[in-house]
XYZ file of C-alpha atoms in Angstrom:
662
model
C 41.612 119.379 121.936
C 38.042 120.767 122.060
C 37.388 123.809 124.272
C 34.085 123.897 126.143
C 32.516 126.162 128.741
C 31.060 124.535 131.860
C 28.971 126.941 133.949
C 31.022 129.804 132.482
C 34.418 128.143 133.106
C 36.382 127.421 129.906
C 38.353 124.155 129.840
C 40.107 121.923 127.311
C 38.954 118.290 127.158
C 40.564 115.246 125.502
C 39.384 114.235 122.038
C 36.435 111.823 122.295
C 35.431 112.862 125.839
C 31.744 113.063 126.726
C 29.976 116.078 128.174
C 29.760 114.253 131.530
C 33.555 113.776 131.559
C 34.029 117.440 130.615
C 31.855 118.492 133.563
C 33.881 116.281 135.916
C 37.129 117.810 134.621
C 35.649 121.198 135.528
C 34.982 119.943 139.069
C 31.205 119.650 138.717
C 29.373 116.684 140.206
C 26.960 115.059 137.775
C 24.473 112.557 139.241
C 24.251 109.199 137.444
C 22.976 105.656 137.891
C 23.618 103.794 134.649
C 26.934 105.420 133.665
C 30.127 103.747 134.900
C 33.573 104.660 133.606
C 34.598 101.005 133.101
C 31.412 99.941 131.281
C 29.911 100.843 127.914
C 27.491 103.771 127.791
C 23.825 102.817 128.139
C 22.234 106.258 128.550
C 19.063 104.827 130.051
C 18.663 106.349 133.531
C 18.605 110.004 132.303
C 19.790 111.282 135.669
C 22.839 113.040 134.206
C 20.808 115.668 132.326
C 22.484 118.999 131.511
C 21.684 121.963 129.267
C 23.913 122.271 126.186
C 24.184 125.112 123.644
C 24.210 124.971 120.673
C 21.537 122.286 120.734
C 17.832 121.702 121.214
C 16.213 123.742 124.005
C 15.817 120.750 126.291
C 17.995 118.861 128.797
C 20.332 116.232 127.303
C 21.943 113.093 128.765
C 25.570 114.117 129.302
C 26.934 110.554 129.468
C 26.082 109.823 125.810
C 26.782 113.255 124.289
C 30.261 113.917 122.830
C 32.002 117.118 123.949
C 32.653 119.336 120.898
C 34.455 122.621 120.421
C 32.489 125.704 121.449
C 29.847 123.966 123.565
C 28.328 125.890 126.471
C 27.225 123.489 129.192
C 25.026 124.416 132.155
C 24.789 121.979 135.077
C 22.938 124.285 137.490
C 20.185 125.995 135.491
C 16.526 125.895 136.508
C 15.752 123.646 133.520
C 18.372 121.095 134.638
C 17.191 121.199 138.261
C 13.543 120.602 137.272
C 14.480 117.839 134.819
C 16.554 115.957 137.405
C 13.739 116.242 139.947
C 11.374 114.757 137.360
C 13.705 111.853 136.583
C 14.200 111.112 140.288
C 10.449 111.210 140.843
C 9.973 108.617 138.087
C 12.758 106.394 139.467
C 11.138 106.425 142.911
C 7.607 105.717 141.593
C 7.949 101.949 142.051
C 10.850 101.884 144.492
C 9.764 100.451 147.870
C 10.423 102.357 151.104
C 12.838 99.658 152.247
C 15.712 101.848 153.483
C 15.486 100.765 157.157
C 15.751 97.065 156.226
C 17.868 97.373 153.072
C 21.525 96.307 153.219
C 22.459 99.105 150.835
C 21.367 101.685 153.431
C 24.163 104.160 154.120
C 25.999 103.205 150.897
C 23.166 103.773 148.427
C 23.507 106.047 145.399
C 19.713 106.335 145.179
C 19.500 107.567 148.777
C 22.281 110.113 148.292
C 21.008 111.443 144.980
C 17.347 111.580 145.979
C 18.364 113.837 148.887
C 20.586 116.015 146.693
C 18.549 116.183 143.476
C 15.017 114.935 144.216
C 11.724 116.638 145.117
C 10.376 116.596 148.636
C 7.180 114.727 147.720
C 5.681 112.446 145.065
C 2.539 113.030 143.003
C 2.101 109.333 142.162
C -1.009 107.627 143.534
C -1.333 104.453 141.408
C -0.493 100.907 142.487
C 3.201 100.160 142.657
C 4.858 97.527 140.455
C 6.321 94.451 142.168
C 8.805 91.900 140.819
C 9.386 88.337 141.996
C 12.816 87.564 143.449
C 15.425 85.896 141.263
C 17.911 83.278 142.428
C 21.455 84.347 141.536
C 23.373 81.843 143.614
C 24.858 81.652 147.119
C 26.615 85.041 146.885
C 24.055 87.485 145.475
C 20.816 88.320 147.274
C 18.121 89.898 145.097
C 15.201 92.202 145.874
C 14.279 93.044 142.290
C 11.367 95.335 143.173
C 14.096 97.855 144.036
C 15.734 97.555 140.583
C 15.821 100.774 138.494
C 17.015 99.000 135.289
C 20.371 100.769 135.086
C 21.745 97.550 133.443
C 25.180 97.901 135.084
C 25.067 94.244 136.163
C 24.173 93.132 132.620
C 27.018 95.134 131.073
C 29.529 93.941 133.682
C 28.708 90.277 133.043
C 28.956 90.684 129.269
C 31.871 93.090 128.958
C 34.154 92.532 131.975
C 33.486 88.961 133.134
C 32.721 87.764 129.598
C 29.923 85.470 130.759
C 26.449 86.354 129.458
C 24.621 85.222 132.573
C 22.532 88.283 133.437
C 20.095 89.960 131.050
C 16.754 91.722 130.750
C 13.442 90.146 129.730
C 10.215 91.970 128.918
C 9.656 95.612 128.007
C 8.370 98.731 129.703
C 7.012 98.107 133.173
C 7.236 94.347 132.546
C 11.030 94.489 132.109
C 12.965 92.366 134.626
C 16.679 91.749 135.172
C 17.368 88.044 135.682
C 19.909 85.275 135.190
C 19.477 82.763 132.389
C 16.616 80.444 133.421
C 17.076 81.879 136.945
C 20.214 79.804 137.505
C 23.066 80.860 139.800
C 25.681 83.258 138.417
C 28.676 80.924 138.174
C 31.682 82.991 137.112
C 34.545 83.897 139.459
C 33.800 87.653 139.493
C 30.011 87.473 139.925
C 29.811 89.408 143.205
C 31.229 92.596 141.653
C 27.688 93.344 140.487
C 26.865 94.012 144.156
C 29.343 96.922 144.216
C 28.041 98.158 140.856
C 24.344 98.102 141.789
C 23.420 101.712 142.677
C 20.331 100.610 144.651
C 19.594 97.650 146.941
C 18.415 95.266 144.184
C 21.601 93.164 144.317
C 23.195 92.828 147.750
C 25.529 90.367 149.433
C 23.734 87.198 150.563
C 26.326 86.114 153.210
C 26.496 89.678 154.596
C 22.711 90.206 154.715
C 21.543 92.029 157.869
C 24.996 91.743 159.483
C 26.060 95.382 159.996
C 25.672 98.991 158.898
C 28.598 100.779 157.215
C 28.970 103.373 159.986
C 29.524 100.608 162.582
C 32.579 99.245 160.795
C 36.286 100.004 161.082
C 37.885 100.167 157.634
C 41.426 98.844 157.095
C 43.491 98.874 153.904
C 44.756 95.395 153.065
C 45.878 93.040 150.286
C 44.022 89.960 149.029
C 46.095 86.798 149.588
C 43.778 84.299 147.860
C 45.920 84.429 144.704
C 49.107 86.067 143.411
C 47.426 89.112 141.828
C 47.624 91.070 145.095
C 44.259 92.811 144.644
C 43.893 95.901 146.835
C 41.082 95.391 149.333
C 39.460 97.062 152.309
C 38.641 94.924 155.320
C 35.590 96.128 157.261
C 35.615 94.861 160.841
C 33.516 95.209 163.965
C 35.125 94.352 167.288
C 37.403 91.367 166.673
C 35.566 90.077 163.597
C 36.179 90.852 159.931
C 32.690 91.369 158.514
C 33.501 91.785 154.819
C 36.174 92.481 152.208
C 35.629 95.041 149.461
C 37.873 95.985 146.515
C 39.823 99.246 146.464
C 40.537 101.092 143.227
C 44.030 100.437 141.883
C 44.156 100.715 138.082
C 47.555 99.004 137.940
C 46.474 95.858 139.801
C 42.773 95.038 140.132
C 41.139 98.192 138.696
C 38.114 98.070 141.031
C 37.206 94.387 140.830
C 37.753 91.472 143.211
C 37.382 87.717 142.769
C 34.560 86.001 144.654
C 37.084 83.985 146.682
C 39.013 87.077 147.828
C 35.739 88.766 148.763
C 33.916 85.943 150.537
C 36.501 83.689 152.178
C 36.726 86.156 155.095
C 34.035 84.302 157.070
C 36.631 81.506 157.315
C 38.801 83.815 159.462
C 36.604 83.073 162.480
C 36.058 79.341 161.899
C 38.325 76.339 162.673
C 40.860 78.732 164.188
C 43.888 77.681 166.193
C 43.758 79.735 169.388
C 45.727 77.512 171.795
C 49.132 75.878 171.820
C 48.869 72.119 171.279
C 51.466 69.384 171.761
C 50.988 65.829 170.482
C 51.077 63.308 173.339
C 50.216 59.607 173.115
C 48.952 60.010 169.550
C 46.595 62.910 170.291
C 46.817 66.670 170.795
C 46.670 68.168 174.255
C 46.456 71.902 175.092
C 49.776 73.202 176.338
C 51.642 76.410 177.178
C 54.048 78.408 175.029
C 56.834 77.647 177.484
C 56.267 73.892 177.342
C 56.104 73.913 173.528
C 59.354 75.885 173.190
C 61.073 73.558 175.689
C 59.955 70.544 173.627
C 61.467 72.092 170.472
C 64.716 72.971 172.292
C 64.842 69.443 173.702
C 65.051 68.073 170.134
C 68.444 69.861 169.925
C 68.129 70.597 166.201
C 71.379 72.567 165.907
C 71.960 73.014 162.168
C 69.399 70.325 161.361
C 66.353 72.590 161.178
C 64.210 73.476 158.126
C 61.489 76.049 157.464
C 58.812 75.733 154.780
C 56.606 78.733 153.982
C 52.953 78.471 152.975
C 51.147 80.317 150.207
C 49.763 83.236 152.244
C 52.762 84.215 154.372
C 53.981 87.813 154.474
C 57.602 88.762 153.733
C 58.354 89.702 157.348
C 57.455 86.199 158.584
C 59.676 84.577 155.962
C 62.558 86.916 156.794
C 62.182 86.192 160.530
C 62.281 82.438 159.802
C 65.322 82.898 157.572
C 67.072 84.908 160.318
C 66.286 82.170 162.867
C 67.650 79.395 160.650
C 70.703 81.450 159.724
C 71.423 81.949 163.431
C 71.135 78.156 163.882
C 73.571 77.607 161.003
C 70.978 76.167 158.611
C 69.931 77.264 155.130
C 67.134 74.714 154.641
C 64.387 77.150 153.630
C 61.779 76.632 150.921
C 58.547 78.316 149.857
C 57.479 76.045 146.996
C 55.766 73.593 149.322
C 54.149 71.401 146.642
C 57.556 70.333 145.301
C 57.903 72.667 142.317
C 61.514 73.168 141.304
C 62.771 75.818 138.900
C 65.799 78.044 138.528
C 65.515 81.136 140.766
C 68.964 82.610 140.055
C 67.294 85.317 137.921
C 64.032 86.657 139.345
C 63.033 88.375 136.080
C 62.754 84.875 134.573
C 59.997 83.970 137.067
C 58.205 87.331 137.082
C 55.142 88.671 135.241
C 57.161 91.163 133.212
C 54.359 92.545 130.985
C 52.612 93.957 134.060
C 48.835 93.567 134.171
C 48.250 96.940 132.495
C 50.782 96.163 129.767
C 49.083 92.839 128.986
C 46.018 94.737 127.719
C 48.070 96.061 124.768
C 49.354 92.673 123.556
C 48.232 91.660 120.058
C 49.148 87.979 120.486
C 49.175 85.939 123.718
C 50.474 82.397 124.265
C 49.328 80.758 127.524
C 51.289 77.662 128.551
C 49.961 75.425 131.343
C 47.728 77.931 133.131
C 43.990 77.894 133.865
C 43.944 81.668 134.171
C 40.252 81.934 135.088
C 40.939 79.996 138.283
C 44.554 80.917 138.979
C 44.103 84.685 138.476
C 40.563 85.777 137.466
C 41.617 89.430 137.366
C 44.388 88.678 134.841
C 41.746 86.954 132.713
C 39.881 90.285 132.685
C 43.004 91.971 131.240
C 43.298 89.305 128.519
C 39.651 89.951 127.589
C 40.486 93.626 127.148
C 43.422 92.682 124.905
C 41.149 90.419 122.824
C 38.655 93.274 122.426
C 41.546 95.272 120.941
C 42.234 92.493 118.450
C 44.591 90.104 120.288
C 44.797 86.433 119.303
C 45.102 83.906 122.151
C 46.678 80.441 121.978
C 46.640 77.956 124.890
C 48.780 74.870 125.574
C 47.160 72.654 128.214
C 43.851 70.893 128.957
C 40.823 72.798 127.657
C 38.983 75.190 129.964
C 36.148 77.579 129.294
C 37.782 80.833 128.284
C 35.736 84.015 128.180
C 37.210 84.972 124.784
C 38.031 83.206 121.493
C 41.166 81.068 122.008
C 42.863 78.260 120.092
C 43.838 75.236 122.203
C 46.966 73.485 120.928
C 46.758 70.261 122.969
C 48.152 69.037 126.271
C 51.638 68.048 125.039
C 54.260 70.736 125.734
C 56.254 69.362 122.773
C 53.916 71.341 120.484
C 56.037 74.389 121.435
C 59.040 72.824 119.660
C 57.282 73.040 116.306
C 54.451 75.546 116.397
C 52.078 75.830 113.423
C 53.061 78.645 111.032
C 49.991 80.817 111.667
C 50.937 81.126 115.364
C 54.510 82.226 114.665
C 53.161 84.676 112.066
C 50.684 86.125 114.589
C 53.537 86.842 117.026
C 55.931 88.158 114.381
C 53.280 90.549 113.032
C 52.322 91.830 116.521
C 53.974 95.045 117.673
C 53.525 93.816 121.262
C 52.922 90.255 122.427
C 53.139 88.134 125.569
C 53.978 84.584 126.610
C 52.440 83.457 129.931
C 53.746 80.335 131.692
C 51.664 78.892 134.538
C 53.012 77.127 137.617
C 52.076 73.758 136.143
C 54.362 74.278 133.117
C 57.482 75.626 134.839
C 59.109 72.217 134.823
C 58.478 71.134 131.239
C 58.139 74.311 129.215
C 59.854 77.228 131.007
C 63.050 77.260 128.933
C 61.315 76.791 125.566
C 58.678 79.427 126.355
C 61.436 81.893 127.227
C 63.249 81.073 123.972
C 60.052 81.681 121.975
C 59.453 85.007 123.767
C 63.021 86.053 122.948
C 62.640 84.974 119.299
C 59.380 86.904 118.875
C 60.379 89.927 120.974
C 57.448 89.137 123.280
C 57.107 89.929 126.993
C 57.908 86.812 129.047
C 55.658 86.207 132.036
C 55.328 83.622 134.787
C 51.924 83.551 136.479
C 52.220 82.288 140.060
C 49.144 81.409 142.103
C 50.512 81.969 145.628
C 50.486 85.366 147.324
C 53.783 84.578 149.098
C 55.701 83.272 146.084
C 57.442 86.343 144.638
C 58.206 87.776 148.101
C 59.737 84.440 149.101
C 61.874 84.286 145.953
C 63.106 87.855 146.532
C 64.107 86.830 150.065
C 65.906 83.748 148.773
C 63.344 81.431 150.384
C 64.137 78.649 147.901
C 66.524 75.732 147.527
C 68.244 74.906 144.245
C 66.556 71.499 144.210
C 63.276 72.584 145.799
C 61.619 70.447 148.472
C 63.676 67.430 147.369
C 66.797 69.056 148.901
C 65.014 69.532 152.240
C 63.849 65.889 152.244
C 67.407 64.684 151.450
C 68.830 66.692 154.369
C 66.555 64.814 156.857
C 66.186 67.720 159.315
C 65.457 66.978 162.986
C 62.975 69.883 163.221
C 60.686 71.096 160.407
C 58.941 74.447 160.924
C 55.843 74.790 158.747
C 54.781 78.437 158.312
C 51.176 77.836 157.348
C 52.286 75.272 154.736
C 49.110 73.228 154.339
C 49.564 71.852 150.820
C 52.911 70.091 151.428
C 53.461 66.347 151.871
C 54.555 65.721 155.476
C 55.198 61.993 154.974
C 58.941 62.292 154.170
C 59.384 64.074 157.532
C 57.872 61.275 159.645
C 60.997 61.104 161.855
C 61.329 64.881 162.324
C 59.686 67.071 164.964
C 57.055 68.954 162.967
C 56.190 72.433 164.288
C 53.188 74.103 162.663
C 52.964 77.895 162.974
C 49.613 78.779 161.425
C 46.095 80.022 161.940
C 43.738 77.225 160.853
C 43.261 73.604 161.872
C 43.940 72.430 158.336
C 46.156 69.712 156.799
C 49.395 71.160 158.221
C 48.052 71.232 161.773
C 46.806 67.622 161.513
C 50.293 66.430 160.546
C 52.162 68.451 163.190
C 53.662 67.404 166.529
C 53.508 70.915 167.990
C 50.976 73.590 166.986
C 51.786 77.250 167.663
C 48.738 79.453 166.887
C 49.551 82.413 164.625
C 47.825 85.438 163.078
C 46.138 85.442 159.668
C 46.754 88.141 157.031
C 43.940 90.240 158.552
C 45.546 90.192 162.017
C 49.024 91.576 161.296
C 50.879 94.211 159.330
C 52.817 92.716 156.457
C 54.484 93.177 153.078
C 53.356 91.128 150.072
C 54.763 90.943 146.544
C 52.424 89.975 143.713
C 53.261 87.952 140.622
C 54.359 91.049 138.666
C 56.902 91.932 141.384
C 54.767 94.716 142.890
C 55.561 95.350 146.566
C 52.435 96.175 148.614
C 51.735 96.690 152.317
C 48.742 95.355 154.265
C 47.597 96.748 157.599
C 46.319 94.940 160.675
C 42.508 94.965 160.852
C 41.720 92.937 164.002
C 43.494 91.101 166.817
C 44.185 87.376 166.575
C 41.888 85.153 168.695
C 42.822 83.515 172.001
C 46.527 82.790 172.520
C 47.417 83.293 168.841
C 50.358 85.623 168.212
C 51.864 87.337 165.187
C 54.245 84.956 163.423
C 57.398 87.031 163.856
C 56.899 87.190 167.654
C 56.637 83.371 167.775
C 59.871 82.995 165.789
C 61.583 85.609 167.999
C 60.582 83.703 171.161
C 61.685 80.427 169.564
C 65.121 81.991 168.965
C 65.430 82.573 172.724
C 64.434 78.958 173.411
C 67.105 77.742 170.978
C 69.584 80.244 172.511
C 70.397 82.056 169.244
C 70.340 85.763 168.330
C 68.196 86.869 165.370
C 69.032 90.577 165.608
C 65.566 92.100 166.085
C 63.218 92.675 169.034
C 60.436 94.666 167.386
C 58.481 94.661 164.150
C 60.180 97.911 163.091
C 63.642 96.393 163.671
C 62.629 93.258 161.757
C 61.348 95.328 158.843
C 64.500 97.471 158.799
C 66.720 94.364 158.724
C 64.622 92.895 155.909
C 64.794 96.084 153.830
C 68.532 96.337 154.432
C 68.960 92.833 152.989
C 66.416 93.302 150.140
C 66.059 97.076 149.533
C 63.262 96.576 146.971
C 60.918 95.421 149.771
C 61.077 98.865 151.370
C 59.367 100.700 148.540
C 55.781 100.106 147.437
C 55.447 99.618 143.688
C 57.096 97.504 140.991
C 60.463 96.151 142.117
C 63.392 96.264 139.702
C 64.275 92.597 139.252
C 66.882 93.200 136.544
C 66.933 92.045 132.935
C 65.846 88.655 131.641
C 68.676 86.156 131.202
C 69.716 85.206 127.676
C 67.331 82.522 126.459
C 68.654 79.134 125.401
C 67.706 78.899 121.712
C 68.213 75.106 121.815
C 65.779 74.574 124.723
C 63.109 71.927 124.173
C 59.726 71.548 125.826
C 58.714 68.113 127.037
C 56.020 66.401 129.048
C 52.251 66.564 129.021
C 49.744 68.227 131.294
C 46.733 66.127 132.266
C 45.279 68.571 134.815
C 45.914 72.030 136.232
C 47.290 72.452 139.782
C 44.077 74.060 141.072
C 41.315 71.453 141.281
C 38.690 73.590 143.032
C 38.724 77.377 142.613
C 36.852 78.007 145.869
C 38.955 75.797 148.200
C 42.590 76.612 147.479
C 43.760 77.685 150.953
C 43.015 76.991 154.645
C 40.925 80.163 155.113
C 38.735 79.295 152.100
C 38.402 75.677 153.240
C 37.174 76.896 156.645
C 34.667 79.247 155.010
C 31.061 78.052 154.940
C 30.384 80.369 151.991
C 33.256 78.950 149.938
C 32.189 75.383 150.772
C 28.683 76.169 149.541
C 30.030 77.786 146.350
C 32.164 74.726 145.679
C 29.246 72.342 146.234
C 26.660 74.317 144.305
C 28.571 76.076 141.528
C 31.271 73.509 140.714
C 29.840 70.157 141.751
C 26.137 70.755 141.156
C 25.075 69.714 144.650
C 21.540 70.858 145.410
C 21.468 72.090 148.978
C 18.425 70.995 150.955
C 16.518 73.641 152.860
C 15.966 73.204 156.622
C 12.360 72.034 156.154
C 13.504 69.242 153.850
């Protein structure tokens, strides 16, 4: 390991580290605009200048200079100070004095670094350069006169998202960053360029002029728009969630977030259920909690009561429902609301066992029945990293636009029974490989995919697309025959815990009680609506598709008469005259952890070893379409979101939105 001196302090740095990284290891802060640890090195902003000996007697860009043995680095000399002041002066030459009206104000790298490293005045007296605005879609607002050409957005689109949508045209002072033919940026991770932009050139269009960062309360939470469990921060003011931003977690989402997880939060305040409703004479009428509970008790369900969990429910809610049904003498609980049915006797067989980080090191990847770009955009990012390291990707299912070279093998799962020789060779030659089975292939190809993984020594993975799925399976929230078993039992009362994708028709004769937060499909089909809290309005435990237990905190209070789900179920227990064994959230959580100890510890849960694969298993059936039809409208919060509706119309369906004057 090379030894270098930074401002007189000798340190050892890893082989291949840059001078900038060496300075950071020594605890020195180096200003930068273009450098980002997850992107390639551009070396074009020149803000990270340092003095290095041996070397030319001039400041050098530390981000692009390798650290070598015996270097003496100065970060605080007069030469460095003057050079940084000069660079900052050049960067500010054409930058408008927009700070009071700029959405980046208070979170701007240019503001912070101009105060710390800039001069107190400018010597520039010429006309300033101006750039026309670019249209980058419904999510990204541009003020390109502010752009300092750091090219972070260009490198993110090419290297991380894998979609070459943003680039630079022109040279010198005529250079401009723009999208191809000024079209909208259409990929599922496009808004991450807003976080990357160190100035106010790219800001959030839906959040424009809404709030300043110092006005907001910041709460640590978990994204429930898919099963990745991205770590997010909810920024709220009063009782409204203003925005969601990604948190850094290298094991889960690195520091990225899908556009849906980021922008569906405006749906939290629209189409909300904030009153109790009871269906009378074919229509809904506002009611009281007492009247609603009496109506449920009047149905005298006894053991004939079922509970179906939706896709965004926390573990505590599912455990409370399970405790209620157990006290009633029923075990009719199910979380796979769309009717999926697969063996859940071994949780490792339905888990993402590679882990997201481990997937990056696979040299061969077989994807069966999963549109990963829509089902888990952040897992697609990991596959791109694996491909950059030389991985080969094969896909069984309808074709979709991958962001890496991939060979599609057709829509018939039977192809797995007799794979072409070059595919088997690719897996046998790989020191690490992975098989990924999507929700749409669990019925026809699960057993065969597991047998292939066992034969090749590959990691076997199931990629779910519901935030509640793995938590529900750990809690035993599943029937052996899936929803079909619940339908056969003909329960008198069906409790829907935010289950909006299920088919309510088979339960026409049952009393349907909807406990949820949005007036979506489930509420329309219900007989009694009990308003509940969304994921932003309660503490809760979530388990992602790789079996990682994570905890989300309450950001705001639920609107109107809405209550946290567990309190509704606790009150319902009193109405049904049964004892569930908890009176507080802490008692509920303790009981849950006692039953499933893994839910009490954040991090990857130990789900045991994979079962022995059936070598004789055969894959059958074809896949005509993937389960997710519209990336932006997969859940009730997203469907209530005006931003998500606009994204769906404009980016997926090509609808041109008319302006007000038209």
